[in-house]
Amino acid sequence: MSGNHLILFIGFAIISYLTLTLVLKVNRIKQLEAHKRNLKKSLEEMDEQAKLIVRTDIELNKAQEDLDKKISGLYSLQKISRQISTTLEEESIFNKVDPGHLEELGFEKSCAFLWDEEEKKFKIQLKIGYPEDYLRNITSRVDLDKNLYLNLIGTAKTFSSISDSADTRIKNKINAIFAVKSFVISPILPKEGSKGFLFIGTENQDVTITEGDEELITILGNQIGQGLENARLFEKSWRAQQELEKKIIERTRALSAALEEVKSASKRKTEFISSVSHELRTPLTSIKGYAAIMLEEKLGKLPPAVKERLKRVNHHSNELANMVNDLLDIARIESGKAEMKMTPQNLSSILATAIDLVTLQCRNKNITLAQNLQKDIPVIIADRSQIERVFINLLGNAVKFTPEGGKIIVRAKLKGEEVQIEIQDTGIGIPPEALKKIFDEFYRVDNAVNQEVKGTGLGLSLVKHIIEAHQGKISVASNVGTGTTFSFTLPAK
Ligand code: ADP
């Protein structure tokens, strides 16, 4: 190869190399530009993302603020509610809404009015955030537009600056009257009594009423309504209770006076019976004495007709003496003057004495008299002679009012710390209407037996007095035509 050829070859090689390098560089530049474009796009996208994040953050913050406001609103509402629900006086309910609570809710002005049906006007109940003279102005303007407020209450709906359906003219009017920029009016609707409305507002232009605010004020209005209702119900039941207590006191007084009257009348009656009986006893004793002497013919022989009449005098004097003695005993027990000689007594021994006295009568009428005393019946604590009288009276009556061939049974058993005694007969019985009077003095049932056999109507009264003087109780159960059972208790040892 010649030198020229070599130079040409080297030149060609260099040119080829440079061309290749240039092509590569151009490619690289193209690649870099594509990369740069991608990068720019990514940057733009990132910028968008960043903007979105900022926007979302702002929204989140706002939502958080709203939520905080709502929570603090609910918290203050809960405080007011608790105060209202524990108030039982109508006048104090509105005092429970204080300016602090309202500020927490985001308002500084509030009024509440209740409709007075008698005077046909609204009366102010709550005044927050207004000077007194301005309140007078509000009250007279509310009075002037009473129909507007009555209509608002009538809808039973909350009305506010953000209510869609509301007439702007009315909104502006309310803003002007209450000197605010936005407001909420919630009806107060207790089930009973006067209705009204709660106004809440703010003059701060930056504060916009939200649906949440509307909701809170509606709840507050309802709470006040409920509180008024509770207070009225409480007042009503309290009044009724006072009335009742007054009546009870009056009745108790009247009853005590009547009781005193009865006691003193009964005392006077006892004293009267006691003195009359005493007065009767002396002449009776001499009548009986003289009759006895004459009957013994110590003063000379008597013609049979006189003797016969004298016998009757003697018999009737004895009856009268018995009656006077019974009356005196009743009077003595009633006045507490008769002392019961309480000693341990054997019941069957007392019963034996009484039964002895009626055995003959039972035999004459073919009446069976049985005893059923519980085994080991304890000793009773009683005045023996008085309890004998009780048995004699009750058994005597049983025999008297039981027809021939009947049966009388005496039962006794221990019941707690008392002995319970029953005297049951198969006699004529006592009609229901007579049962409650049976222990009254001089009371006798109008029946065939009583028309024939004499009696005083004092026996059962005396029996009751004796039993009660022993701290016992006596009762009677009877069926006409079937028989009668007297039951009484006596203290056991
Ligand atoms: P009296 O026997 O003197 O009439 P009481 O006071 O003992 O007076 O009794 C009052 C009345 O009670 C009797 O008249 C009689 O009507 C009624 N009575 C009492 N015991 C019985 C009885 N076991 N069965 C029916 N009636 C009786």
XYZ file of C-alpha atoms and ligand atoms in Angstrom, residues 326 393-402 423-431 434 437-447 449-450 453-463 476 478 483-486, ligand 1:
78
model
C -124.358 -7.438 135.823
C -123.138 -17.379 130.258
C -121.973 -18.980 127.010
C -123.020 -22.516 127.979
C -126.322 -21.175 129.401
C -127.048 -19.433 126.060
C -126.057 -22.530 124.087
C -128.520 -24.643 126.096
C -131.190 -21.942 125.900
C -131.010 -21.552 122.104
C -130.495 -25.222 121.189
C -118.279 -23.362 122.349
C -120.262 -24.762 119.461
C -123.973 -25.600 119.476
C -126.493 -26.958 116.990
C -129.060 -24.305 117.961
C -131.303 -21.855 116.111
C -128.378 -19.674 115.044
C -128.114 -15.897 114.771
C -129.106 -13.977 111.610
C -127.705 -9.405 114.277
C -124.843 -6.158 117.560
C -124.773 -9.342 119.588
C -122.239 -8.012 122.132
C -124.099 -4.704 122.662
C -125.753 -4.140 126.018
C -129.479 -5.029 126.122
C -129.431 -6.395 122.563
C -131.552 -9.519 122.057
C -132.483 -11.123 118.758
C -136.176 -11.016 118.068
C -136.839 -14.783 117.868
C -137.080 -18.438 122.086
C -136.568 -14.869 123.328
C -137.678 -17.082 127.795
C -136.746 -13.935 129.656
C -133.334 -12.394 129.421
C -131.576 -9.081 129.880
C -129.313 -8.867 126.833
C -126.431 -8.131 129.202
C -124.759 -11.583 129.324
C -122.682 -11.358 126.121
C -121.676 -7.767 126.817
C -120.383 -8.818 130.231
C -118.576 -11.825 128.664
C -118.923 -15.344 116.890
C -123.315 -18.524 113.118
C -125.901 -23.430 115.008
C -123.531 -20.956 116.605
C -119.878 -21.020 117.646
C -118.385 -18.550 120.123
P -129.752 -12.879 126.915
O -129.295 -14.270 126.785
O -130.081 -12.474 128.305
O -130.790 -12.499 125.933
P -127.137 -12.314 126.000
O -126.348 -11.042 125.961
O -126.488 -13.462 126.672
O -128.515 -11.956 126.579
O -127.442 -12.712 124.518
C -127.920 -11.737 123.646
C -128.691 -12.392 122.518
O -127.780 -13.116 121.687
C -129.660 -13.414 122.916
O -130.887 -12.842 123.285
C -129.827 -14.256 121.694
O -130.710 -13.661 120.809
C -128.437 -14.221 121.116
N -127.644 -15.429 121.441
C -126.702 -15.537 122.387
N -126.150 -16.771 122.372
C -126.789 -17.469 121.414
C -126.680 -18.814 120.900
N -125.793 -19.695 121.407
N -127.487 -19.167 119.880
C -128.366 -18.294 119.365
N -128.522 -17.010 119.781
C -127.738 -16.601 120.807
